[in-house]
PDB file of C-alpha atoms in Angstrom:
ATOM      1  CA  UNK T 192      -0.014  -0.038  -0.062  1.00 39.00           C
ATOM      2  CA  UNK T 193       1.147   3.524  -0.951  1.00 37.00           C
ATOM      3  CA  UNK T 194       0.966   6.454   1.438  1.00 38.00           C
ATOM      4  CA  UNK T 195       0.402  10.057   1.384  1.00 38.00           C
ATOM      5  CA  UNK T 196       1.184  12.745   4.031  1.00 36.00           C
ATOM      6  CA  UNK T 197      -1.952  14.316   5.450  1.00 37.00           C
ATOM      7  CA  UNK T 198      -2.923  15.397   8.865  1.00 35.00           C
ATOM      8  CA  UNK T 199      -6.619  15.426   9.340  1.00 32.00           C
ATOM      9  CA  UNK T 200      -8.701  14.892  12.464  1.00 32.00           C
ATOM     10  CA  UNK T 201     -11.251  12.334  12.389  1.00 33.00           C
ATOM     11  CA  UNK T 202     -15.053  12.988  12.754  1.00 33.00           C
ATOM     12  CA  UNK T 203     -16.198  11.431  15.923  1.00 31.00           C
ATOM     13  CA  UNK T 204     -19.699  10.544  15.413  1.00 33.00           C
ATOM     14  CA  UNK T 205     -21.845   9.437  12.543  1.00 33.00           C
ATOM     15  CA  UNK T 206     -25.100   7.875  11.492  1.00 33.00           C
ATOM     16  CA  UNK T 207     -26.600   6.615   8.161  1.00 32.00           C
ATOM     17  CA  UNK T 208     -28.942   9.040   6.455  1.00 35.00           C
ATOM     18  CA  UNK T 209     -31.069   6.092   5.636  1.00 38.00           C
ATOM     19  CA  UNK T 210     -31.853   5.177   9.221  1.00 34.00           C
ATOM     20  CA  UNK T 211     -28.975   2.841   9.765  1.00 35.00           C
ATOM     21  CA  UNK T 212     -26.296   3.497  12.270  1.00 32.00           C
ATOM     22  CA  UNK T 213     -23.002   2.054  11.617  1.00 35.00           C
ATOM     23  CA  UNK T 214     -21.497   2.831  15.001  1.00 35.00           C
ATOM     24  CA  UNK T 215     -21.013   5.782  17.246  1.00 35.00           C
ATOM     25  CA  UNK T 216     -17.668   7.003  18.820  1.00 37.00           C
ATOM     26  CA  UNK T 217     -17.390   8.225  22.397  1.00 32.00           C
ATOM     27  CA  UNK T 218     -14.860  10.258  24.197  1.00 30.00           C
ATOM     28  CA  UNK T 219     -13.452   9.218  27.566  1.00 32.00           C
ATOM     29  CA  UNK T 220     -16.351  10.543  29.483  1.00 32.00           C
ATOM     30  CA  UNK T 221     -18.635   8.423  27.389  1.00 30.00           C
ATOM     31  CA  UNK T 222     -20.475  11.571  25.848  1.00 29.00           C
ATOM     32  CA  UNK T 223     -20.967  12.328  22.202  1.00 34.00           C
ATOM     33  CA  UNK T 224     -19.117  15.270  20.775  1.00 35.00           C
ATOM     34  CA  UNK T 225     -19.447  17.094  17.561  1.00 40.00           C
ATOM     35  CA  UNK T 226     -15.751  18.003  17.669  1.00 40.00           C
ATOM     36  CA  UNK T 227     -13.462  16.796  20.423  1.00 37.00           C
ATOM     37  CA  UNK T 228     -11.730  20.194  20.803  1.00 36.00           C
ATOM     38  CA  UNK T 229     -15.136  21.922  21.151  1.00 36.00           C
ATOM     39  CA  UNK T 230     -16.128  19.918  24.200  1.00 37.00           C
ATOM     40  CA  UNK T 231     -19.813  20.229  23.619  1.00 41.00           C
ATOM     41  CA  UNK T 232     -22.299  17.375  23.749  1.00 43.00           C
ATOM     42  CA  UNK T 233     -24.588  16.771  20.773  1.00 44.00           C
ATOM     43  CA  UNK T 234     -28.220  17.907  21.348  1.00 39.00           C
ATOM     44  CA  UNK T 235     -30.229  14.966  22.910  1.00 37.00           C
ATOM     45  CA  UNK T 236     -32.455  14.298  19.870  1.00 35.00           C
ATOM     46  CA  UNK T 237     -29.397  13.626  17.676  1.00 38.00           C
ATOM     47  CA  UNK T 238     -28.008  10.865  19.758  1.00 36.00           C
ATOM     48  CA  UNK T 239     -29.226   7.381  18.592  1.00 36.00           C
ATOM     49  CA  UNK T 240     -28.479   4.043  19.509  1.00 34.00           C
ATOM     50  CA  UNK T 241     -26.328   1.576  17.253  1.00 36.00           C
ATOM     51  CA  UNK T 242     -28.251  -0.645  14.990  1.00 38.00           C
ATOM     52  CA  UNK T 243     -28.742  -4.225  15.521  1.00 35.00           C
ATOM     53  CA  UNK T 244     -28.636  -6.309  12.324  1.00 37.00           C
ATOM     54  CA  UNK T 245     -31.712  -8.622  11.755  1.00 40.00           C
ATOM     55  CA  UNK T 246     -29.722 -11.327   9.685  1.00 41.00           C
ATOM     56  CA  UNK T 247     -26.479 -13.193   9.811  1.00 40.00           C
ATOM     57  CA  UNK T 248     -25.581 -12.007   6.323  1.00 41.00           C
ATOM     58  CA  UNK T 249     -26.042  -8.319   7.213  1.00 44.00           C
ATOM     59  CA  UNK T 250     -23.838  -8.805  10.270  1.00 46.00           C
ATOM     60  CA  UNK T 251     -21.072 -10.249   8.034  1.00 48.00           C
ATOM     61  CA  UNK T 252     -21.397  -7.475   5.622  1.00 45.00           C
ATOM     62  CA  UNK T 253     -21.182  -4.888   8.602  1.00 72.00           C
ATOM     63  CA  UNK T 254     -18.218  -6.648  10.232  1.00 87.00           C
ATOM     64  CA  UNK T 255     -16.151  -6.365   7.036  1.00 89.00           C
ATOM     65  CA  UNK T 256     -16.799  -2.760   6.464  1.00 93.00           C
ATOM     66  CA  UNK T 257     -16.161  -1.972  10.094  1.00 93.00           C
ATOM     67  CA  UNK T 258     -12.785  -3.627   9.523  1.00 94.00           C
ATOM     68  CA  UNK T 259     -12.323  -1.061   6.785  1.00 95.00           C
ATOM     69  CA  UNK T 260     -13.274   1.738   9.081  1.00 94.00           C
ATOM     70  CA  UNK T 261     -10.909   0.446  11.859  1.00 94.00           C
ATOM     71  CA  UNK T 262      -7.974   0.386   9.309  1.00 95.00           C
ATOM     72  CA  UNK T 263      -8.871   3.957   7.981  1.00 95.00           C
ATOM     73  CA  UNK T 264      -8.973   5.316  11.600  1.00 94.00           C
ATOM     74  CA  UNK T 265      -5.700   3.536  12.527  1.00 94.00           C
ATOM     75  CA  UNK T 266      -3.733   4.677   9.504  1.00 95.00           C
ATOM     76  CA  UNK T 267      -4.513   8.112   8.022  1.00 92.00           C
ATOM     77  CA  UNK T 268      -2.076   7.464   5.180  1.00 93.00           C
ATOM     78  CA  UNK T 269      -3.202   4.081   4.057  1.00 95.00           C
ATOM     79  CA  UNK T 270      -4.514   3.577   0.425  1.00 96.00           C
ATOM     80  CA  UNK T 271      -7.059   0.768   0.205  1.00 97.00           C
ATOM     81  CA  UNK T 272      -6.201  -1.660  -2.559  1.00 96.00           C
ATOM     82  CA  UNK T 273      -9.013  -4.112  -2.197  1.00 95.00           C
ATOM     83  CA  UNK T 274     -12.493  -2.676  -1.512  1.00 97.00           C
ATOM     84  CA  UNK T 275     -14.817  -4.218  -4.217  1.00 97.00           C
ATOM     85  CA  UNK T 276     -15.307  -7.458  -2.461  1.00 96.00           C
ATOM     86  CA  UNK T 277     -17.287  -5.655  -0.016  1.00 96.00           C
ATOM     87  CA  UNK T 278     -19.809  -4.922  -2.517  1.00 97.00           C
ATOM     88  CA  UNK T 279     -21.782  -8.053  -2.045  1.00 96.00           C
ATOM     89  CA  UNK T 280     -25.449  -9.097  -2.907  1.00 97.00           C
ATOM     90  CA  UNK T 281     -26.409  -8.242   0.718  1.00 95.00           C
ATOM     91  CA  UNK T 282     -24.960  -4.902   0.574  1.00 96.00           C
ATOM     92  CA  UNK T 283     -26.867  -4.254  -2.866  1.00 97.00           C
ATOM     93  CA  UNK T 284     -30.050  -5.307  -1.102  1.00 97.00           C
ATOM     94  CA  UNK T 285     -29.539  -2.893   1.781  1.00 95.00           C
ATOM     95  CA  UNK T 286     -28.601  -0.124  -0.687  1.00 96.00           C
ATOM     96  CA  UNK T 287     -31.738  -0.818  -2.708  1.00 97.00           C
ATOM     97  CA  UNK T 288     -34.087  -0.647   0.193  1.00 97.00           C
ATOM     98  CA  UNK T 289     -32.337   2.498   1.418  1.00 94.00           C
ATOM     99  CA  UNK T 290     -33.374   4.327  -1.653  1.00 95.00           C
ATOM    100  CA  UNK T 291     -36.383   6.635  -1.898  1.00 93.00           C
ATOM    101  CA  UNK T 292     -39.487   4.631  -2.929  1.00 95.00           C
ATOM    102  CA  UNK T 293     -41.076   7.617  -4.726  1.00 94.00           C
ATOM    103  CA  UNK T 294     -38.043   8.886  -6.606  1.00 92.00           C
ATOM    104  CA  UNK T 295     -38.493   9.655 -10.209  1.00 92.00           C
ATOM    105  CA  UNK T 296     -37.140   6.987 -12.466  1.00 95.00           C
ATOM    106  CA  UNK T 297     -34.100   7.470 -14.781  1.00 95.00           C
ATOM    107  CA  UNK T 298     -33.647   6.846 -18.512  1.00 95.00           C
ATOM    108  CA  UNK T 299     -34.610   3.206 -18.003  1.00 95.00           C
ATOM    109  CA  UNK T 300     -38.066   4.128 -16.781  1.00 96.00           C
ATOM    110  CA  UNK T 301     -37.917   1.752 -14.069  1.00 97.00           C
ATOM    111  CA  UNK T 302     -39.600   2.658 -10.805  1.00 97.00           C
ATOM    112  CA  UNK T 303     -38.553   1.283  -7.280  1.00 97.00           C
ATOM    113  CA  UNK T 304     -41.632  -0.771  -7.065  1.00 98.00           C
ATOM    114  CA  UNK T 305     -41.107  -2.308 -10.567  1.00 98.00           C
ATOM    115  CA  UNK T 306     -37.423  -3.368  -9.626  1.00 98.00           C
ATOM    116  CA  UNK T 307     -38.403  -4.780  -6.403  1.00 98.00           C
ATOM    117  CA  UNK T 308     -40.266  -7.541  -8.442  1.00 97.00           C
ATOM    118  CA  UNK T 309     -37.845 -10.332  -8.750  1.00 97.00           C
ATOM    119  CA  UNK T 310     -35.413  -8.376  -6.751  1.00 98.00           C
ATOM    120  CA  UNK T 311     -33.101 -11.124  -5.778  1.00 98.00           C
ATOM    121  CA  UNK T 312     -32.503 -12.577  -9.294  1.00 98.00           C
ATOM    122  CA  UNK T 313     -31.933  -8.801 -10.416  1.00 98.00           C
ATOM    123  CA  UNK T 314     -29.244  -8.329  -7.507  1.00 98.00           C
ATOM    124  CA  UNK T 315     -27.576 -11.608  -8.233  1.00 98.00           C
ATOM    125  CA  UNK T 316     -27.075 -10.583 -11.946  1.00 98.00           C
ATOM    126  CA  UNK T 317     -26.261  -7.021 -10.919  1.00 98.00           C
ATOM    127  CA  UNK T 318     -23.590  -8.283  -8.620  1.00 98.00           C
ATOM    128  CA  UNK T 319     -22.124 -10.534 -11.194  1.00 98.00           C
ATOM    129  CA  UNK T 320     -21.836  -7.831 -13.807  1.00 98.00           C
ATOM    130  CA  UNK T 321     -20.219  -5.381 -11.346  1.00 98.00           C
ATOM    131  CA  UNK T 322     -17.585  -7.861 -10.374  1.00 98.00           C
ATOM    132  CA  UNK T 323     -17.022  -9.193 -13.968  1.00 97.00           C
ATOM    133  CA  UNK T 324     -16.619  -5.569 -15.198  1.00 95.00           C
ATOM    134  CA  UNK T 325     -19.568  -6.058 -17.674  1.00 97.00           C
ATOM    135  CA  UNK T 326     -21.706  -3.382 -15.684  1.00 97.00           C
ATOM    136  CA  UNK T 327     -22.380  -0.335 -17.760  1.00 96.00           C
ATOM    137  CA  UNK T 328     -23.577   3.021 -16.222  1.00 96.00           C
ATOM    138  CA  UNK T 329     -26.510   4.548 -17.976  1.00 96.00           C
ATOM    139  CA  UNK T 330     -26.677   8.248 -18.600  1.00 95.00           C
ATOM    140  CA  UNK T 331     -28.630  10.299 -16.230  1.00 93.00           C
ATOM    141  CA  UNK T 332     -32.048  11.765 -17.159  1.00 93.00           C
ATOM    142  CA  UNK T 333     -31.923  15.720 -17.371  1.00 89.00           C
ATOM    143  CA  UNK T 334     -34.551  17.565 -15.272  1.00 88.00           C
ATOM    144  CA  UNK T 335     -34.447  21.124 -14.082  1.00 86.00           C
ATOM    145  CA  UNK T 336     -35.519  22.386 -10.872  1.00 84.00           C
ATOM    146  CA  UNK T 337     -36.418  26.194 -10.420  1.00 85.00           C
ATOM    147  CA  UNK T 338     -34.376  28.051  -7.825  1.00 81.00           C
ATOM    148  CA  UNK T 339     -35.997  30.798  -5.670  1.00 85.00           C
ATOM    149  CA  UNK T 340     -34.359  33.478  -7.839  1.00 83.00           C
ATOM    150  CA  UNK T 341     -35.836  32.092 -11.087  1.00 84.00           C
ATOM    151  CA  UNK T 342     -32.671  30.378 -12.284  1.00 82.00           C
ATOM    152  CA  UNK T 343     -32.848  26.558 -13.193  1.00 82.00           C
ATOM    153  CA  UNK T 344     -30.848  23.996 -11.431  1.00 81.00           C
ATOM    154  CA  UNK T 345     -30.028  21.149 -13.789  1.00 81.00           C
ATOM    155  CA  UNK T 346     -30.459  17.509 -11.923  1.00 84.00           C
ATOM    156  CA  UNK T 347     -29.469  14.151 -13.040  1.00 87.00           C
ATOM    157  CA  UNK T 348     -31.591  11.341 -12.320  1.00 92.00           C
ATOM    158  CA  UNK T 349     -29.784   7.981 -12.331  1.00 94.00           C
ATOM    159  CA  UNK T 350     -31.494   4.713 -13.450  1.00 96.00           C
ATOM    160  CA  UNK T 351     -32.316   2.349 -10.754  1.00 97.00           C
ATOM    161  CA  UNK T 352     -29.461   0.004 -11.120  1.00 97.00           C
ATOM    162  CA  UNK T 353     -27.001   2.964 -10.931  1.00 96.00           C
ATOM    163  CA  UNK T 354     -28.685   4.317  -7.826  1.00 95.00           C
ATOM    164  CA  UNK T 355     -28.230   0.913  -6.252  1.00 97.00           C
ATOM    165  CA  UNK T 356     -24.571   0.422  -7.044  1.00 97.00           C
ATOM    166  CA  UNK T 357     -23.775   4.009  -6.232  1.00 95.00           C
ATOM    167  CA  UNK T 358     -25.432   3.600  -2.802  1.00 94.00           C
ATOM    168  CA  UNK T 359     -23.425   0.529  -2.002  1.00 96.00           C
ATOM    169  CA  UNK T 360     -20.109   2.242  -3.240  1.00 96.00           C
ATOM    170  CA  UNK T 361     -21.062   5.190  -1.099  1.00 93.00           C
ATOM    171  CA  UNK T 362     -21.603   2.823   2.070  1.00 94.00           C
ATOM    172  CA  UNK T 363     -18.025   1.400   1.392  1.00 95.00           C
ATOM    173  CA  UNK T 364     -16.257   4.823   1.023  1.00 94.00           C
ATOM    174  CA  UNK T 365     -18.206   6.304   3.958  1.00 92.00           C
ATOM    175  CA  UNK T 366     -16.074   3.662   6.193  1.00 94.00           C
ATOM    176  CA  UNK T 367     -12.987   5.546   5.012  1.00 94.00           C
ATOM    177  CA  UNK T 368     -13.715   9.215   4.515  1.00 91.00           C
ATOM    178  CA  UNK T 369     -15.880   9.360   7.809  1.00 90.00           C
ATOM    179  CA  UNK T 370     -12.842   8.813   9.720  1.00 91.00           C
ATOM    180  CA  UNK T 371     -11.171  11.737   7.870  1.00 89.00           C
ATOM    181  CA  UNK T 372     -13.874  14.383   7.833  1.00 86.00           C
ATOM    182  CA  UNK T 373     -13.520  17.354  10.365  1.00 82.00           C
ATOM    183  CA  UNK T 374     -16.108  17.002  13.238  1.00 81.00           C
ATOM    184  CA  UNK T 375     -17.578  20.441  12.506  1.00 80.00           C
ATOM    185  CA  UNK T 376     -18.309  19.462   8.903  1.00 83.00           C
ATOM    186  CA  UNK T 377     -22.069  18.909   8.564  1.00 83.00           C
ATOM    187  CA  UNK T 378     -22.955  19.034   5.010  1.00 79.00           C
ATOM    188  CA  UNK T 379     -23.815  15.733   3.120  1.00 78.00           C
ATOM    189  CA  UNK T 380     -22.735  13.670   5.988  1.00 82.00           C
ATOM    190  CA  UNK T 381     -24.520  10.588   7.331  1.00 81.00           C
ATOM    191  CA  UNK T 382     -25.965  11.436  10.639  1.00 82.00           C
ATOM    192  CA  UNK T 383     -25.274  15.037  10.305  1.00 84.00           C
ATOM    193  CA  UNK T 384     -28.060  17.589   9.546  1.00 85.00           C
ATOM    194  CA  UNK T 385     -28.873  21.377   9.607  1.00 86.00           C
ATOM    195  CA  UNK T 386     -30.085  21.190  13.110  1.00 90.00           C
ATOM    196  CA  UNK T 387     -26.708  20.003  14.365  1.00 90.00           C
ATOM    197  CA  UNK T 388     -24.933  22.549  12.327  1.00 89.00           C
ATOM    198  CA  UNK T 389     -27.181  25.346  13.775  1.00 89.00           C
ATOM    199  CA  UNK T 390     -26.642  23.950  17.278  1.00 90.00           C
ATOM    200  CA  UNK T 391     -22.838  24.143  16.865  1.00 88.00           C
ATOM    201  CA  UNK T 392     -22.906  27.655  15.479  1.00 88.00           C
ATOM    202  CA  UNK T 393     -25.239  28.712  18.428  1.00 90.00           C
ATOM    203  CA  UNK T 394     -22.708  27.329  20.983  1.00 89.00           C
ATOM    204  CA  UNK T 395     -19.916  29.198  19.229  1.00 88.00           C
ATOM    205  CA  UNK T 396     -21.711  32.479  19.008  1.00 90.00           C
ATOM    206  CA  UNK T 397     -22.717  32.276  22.722  1.00 91.00           C
ATOM    207  CA  UNK T 398     -19.664  30.752  24.206  1.00 91.00           C
ATOM    208  CA  UNK T 399     -16.824  31.877  22.124  1.00 89.00           C
ATOM    209  CA  UNK T 400     -15.440  35.250  20.819  1.00 89.00           C
ATOM    210  CA  UNK T 401     -16.654  35.677  17.277  1.00 88.00           C
ATOM    211  CA  UNK T 402     -15.984  38.629  15.099  1.00 89.00           C
ATOM    212  CA  UNK T 403     -17.928  37.553  11.939  1.00 87.00           C
ATOM    213  CA  UNK T 404     -19.868  34.898  10.291  1.00 86.00           C
ATOM    214  CA  UNK T 405     -18.968  34.060   6.761  1.00 85.00           C
ATOM    215  CA  UNK T 406     -21.837  32.680   4.383  1.00 85.00           C
ATOM    216  CA  UNK T 407     -20.117  31.421   1.085  1.00 83.00           C
ATOM    217  CA  UNK T 408     -21.254  29.472  -1.751  1.00 79.00           C
ATOM    218  CA  UNK T 409     -19.260  28.093  -4.655  1.00 78.00           C
ATOM    219  CA  UNK T 410     -21.515  29.082  -7.890  1.00 77.00           C
ATOM    220  CA  UNK T 411     -22.053  26.049 -10.161  1.00 76.00           C
ATOM    221  CA  UNK T 412     -19.727  23.753  -8.197  1.00 77.00           C
ATOM    222  CA  UNK T 413     -21.110  20.369  -9.338  1.00 76.00           C
ATOM    223  CA  UNK T 414     -21.598  21.586 -12.980  1.00 76.00           C
ATOM    224  CA  UNK T 415     -17.951  22.755 -13.308  1.00 78.00           C
ATOM    225  CA  UNK T 416     -15.981  20.084 -11.203  1.00 80.00           C
ATOM    226  CA  UNK T 417     -12.981  18.900 -12.887  1.00 84.00           C
ATOM    227  CA  UNK T 418     -13.629  15.030 -13.164  1.00 87.00           C
ATOM    228  CA  UNK T 419     -10.076  14.197 -13.564  1.00 87.00           C
ATOM    229  CA  UNK T 420      -8.934  16.133 -10.472  1.00 87.00           C
ATOM    230  CA  UNK T 421     -11.960  14.450  -8.674  1.00 87.00           C
ATOM    231  CA  UNK T 422     -10.544  11.092  -9.371  1.00 91.00           C
ATOM    232  CA  UNK T 423      -6.983  12.185  -8.236  1.00 91.00           C
ATOM    233  CA  UNK T 424      -8.564  13.275  -4.960  1.00 89.00           C
ATOM    234  CA  UNK T 425     -10.259  10.006  -4.522  1.00 93.00           C
ATOM    235  CA  UNK T 426      -6.848   8.110  -5.341  1.00 94.00           C
ATOM    236  CA  UNK T 427      -5.362   9.789  -2.213  1.00 93.00           C
ATOM    237  CA  UNK T 428      -7.209   7.027  -0.253  1.00 95.00           C
ATOM    238  CA  UNK T 429      -8.697   4.587  -2.719  1.00 96.00           C
ATOM    239  CA  UNK T 430      -6.244   2.449  -4.878  1.00 97.00           C
ATOM    240  CA  UNK T 431      -8.787  -0.173  -5.666  1.00 97.00           C
ATOM    241  CA  UNK T 432      -8.849   0.070  -9.615  1.00 97.00           C
ATOM    242  CA  UNK T 433     -12.354  -1.497  -9.879  1.00 97.00           C
ATOM    243  CA  UNK T 434     -13.849   1.059  -7.610  1.00 97.00           C
ATOM    244  CA  UNK T 435     -12.093   3.898  -9.373  1.00 96.00           C
ATOM    245  CA  UNK T 436     -13.423   2.571 -12.823  1.00 96.00           C
ATOM    246  CA  UNK T 437     -17.001   2.504 -11.295  1.00 96.00           C
ATOM    247  CA  UNK T 438     -16.768   6.159 -10.245  1.00 94.00           C
ATOM    248  CA  UNK T 439     -15.262   7.135 -13.758  1.00 93.00           C
ATOM    249  CA  UNK T 440     -18.120   5.250 -15.532  1.00 94.00           C
ATOM    250  CA  UNK T 441     -20.656   7.366 -13.637  1.00 93.00           C
ATOM    251  CA  UNK T 442     -18.637  10.586 -14.260  1.00 91.00           C
ATOM    252  CA  UNK T 443     -18.541   9.759 -18.222  1.00 91.00           C
ATOM    253  CA  UNK T 444     -22.067   8.266 -18.469  1.00 92.00           C
ATOM    254  CA  UNK T 445     -23.372  11.659 -19.908  1.00 90.00           C
ATOM    255  CA  UNK T 446     -27.048  13.027 -19.802  1.00 90.00           C
ATOM    256  CA  UNK T 447     -30.117  12.507 -21.589  1.00 91.00           C
ATOM    257  CA  UNK T 448     -32.418  15.423 -22.472  1.00 90.00           C
ATOM    258  CA  UNK T 449     -35.452  15.344 -24.902  1.00 87.00           C
ATOM    259  CA  UNK T 450     -34.195  12.024 -25.998  1.00 86.00           C
ATOM    260  CA  UNK T 451     -30.755  13.190 -27.074  1.00 90.00           C
ATOM    261  CA  UNK T 452     -27.512  11.988 -25.210  1.00 90.00           C
ATOM    262  CA  UNK T 453     -24.796  14.502 -24.513  1.00 84.00           C
ATOM    263  CA  UNK T 454     -21.394  14.147 -23.101  1.00 83.00           C
ATOM    264  CA  UNK T 455     -20.481  16.074 -19.829  1.00 79.00           C
ATOM    265  CA  UNK T 456     -16.988  17.332 -20.252  1.00 74.00           C
ATOM    266  CA  UNK T 457     -16.981  18.666 -16.633  1.00 74.00           C
ATOM    267  CA  UNK T 458     -19.098  18.345 -13.657  1.00 71.00           C
ATOM    268  CA  UNK T 459     -21.224  15.588 -11.962  1.00 74.00           C
ATOM    269  CA  UNK T 460     -24.819  15.261 -12.002  1.00 70.00           C
ATOM    270  CA  UNK T 461     -26.632  17.020  -9.135  1.00 70.00           C
ATOM    271  CA  UNK T 462     -29.183  14.631  -7.563  1.00 64.00           C
ATOM    272  CA  UNK T 463     -26.966  11.408  -7.847  1.00 69.00           C
ATOM    273  CA  UNK T 464     -26.492   9.200  -5.020  1.00 74.00           C
ATOM    274  CA  UNK T 465     -22.751   9.522  -5.336  1.00 69.00           C
ATOM    275  CA  UNK T 466     -22.339  13.132  -5.908  1.00 63.00           C
ATOM    276  CA  UNK T 467     -22.670  14.707  -2.436  1.00 61.00           C
ATOM    277  CA  UNK T 468     -19.871  12.059  -1.264  1.00 56.00           C
ATOM    278  CA  UNK T 469     -17.654  13.043  -4.020  1.00 59.00           C
ATOM    279  CA  UNK T 470     -18.170  16.618  -3.262  1.00 53.00           C
ATOM    280  CA  UNK T 471     -17.129  15.995   0.500  1.00 53.00           C
ATOM    281  CA  UNK T 472     -13.957  14.132  -0.593  1.00 56.00           C
ATOM    282  CA  UNK T 473     -12.880  17.070  -2.654  1.00 52.00           C
ATOM    283  CA  UNK T 474     -13.602  19.290   0.502  1.00 50.00           C
ATOM    284  CA  UNK T 475     -11.641  17.183   3.030  1.00 48.00           C
ATOM    285  CA  UNK T 476      -8.549  16.741   0.769  1.00 46.00           C
ATOM    286  CA  UNK T 477      -8.033  20.447   0.066  1.00 42.00           C
ATOM    287  CA  UNK T 478      -8.114  21.376   3.893  1.00 40.00           C
ATOM    288  CA  UNK T 479      -4.832  22.836   4.612  1.00 35.00           C
TER     289      UNK T 479
END
């Protein structure tokens, strides 16, 4: 395994945004903290108990991913060369059931309910194609969402199989990057929400000397993201070529709009399951 030089504090608590709680870390006093240096307990309603897995297969999947997390926590310079074997049929099943039931379909036109019919056979076939390298990402279906100021935000709706595989890869990557993210980073994090961010800001304003609050936004971040640079960021921690190829397939799948396919030379589709995670990976690796 190759190494890189980085010093980034680990996030100390996380939950899954689909209701599953991989694990909670505690400090020496047994209390949960948003950031160890801050010394402030999380608000009560944000503290949840670890999940108990109902089946033996899910328990095995979880144990394997927890080993990845443990390795990531123990060595901040480790590059993970073997990750795809954690993408199992069980993880694909979990990933499918974590998706929104009423989400709009992608270019395949397949809804969540339709894909659930004959699910086990579908997942076995999908798992085989992913591991053989025969899986092909489909283009995202372009849809526009109107912003409060009247501008249109382009969204990319992925096909059902792409959503499922993306969610599985996100679960795997979370085991690594949740150990790298700063504790006061709340955006697009499993178990982190706007209420916790407001709670942390409220504490800082009341208890610490604050001269100003900066509200900043990168205009068109997702649309203008350099895809090659994004992959390089991921390679700081992930050296499994099969995982990297999956990410590149999604980045290069293009979009379908009014029945016409177009290539996206830059950017990553907003609305994709994998997109928020890649944004946070980019953020954590440019922290000085």
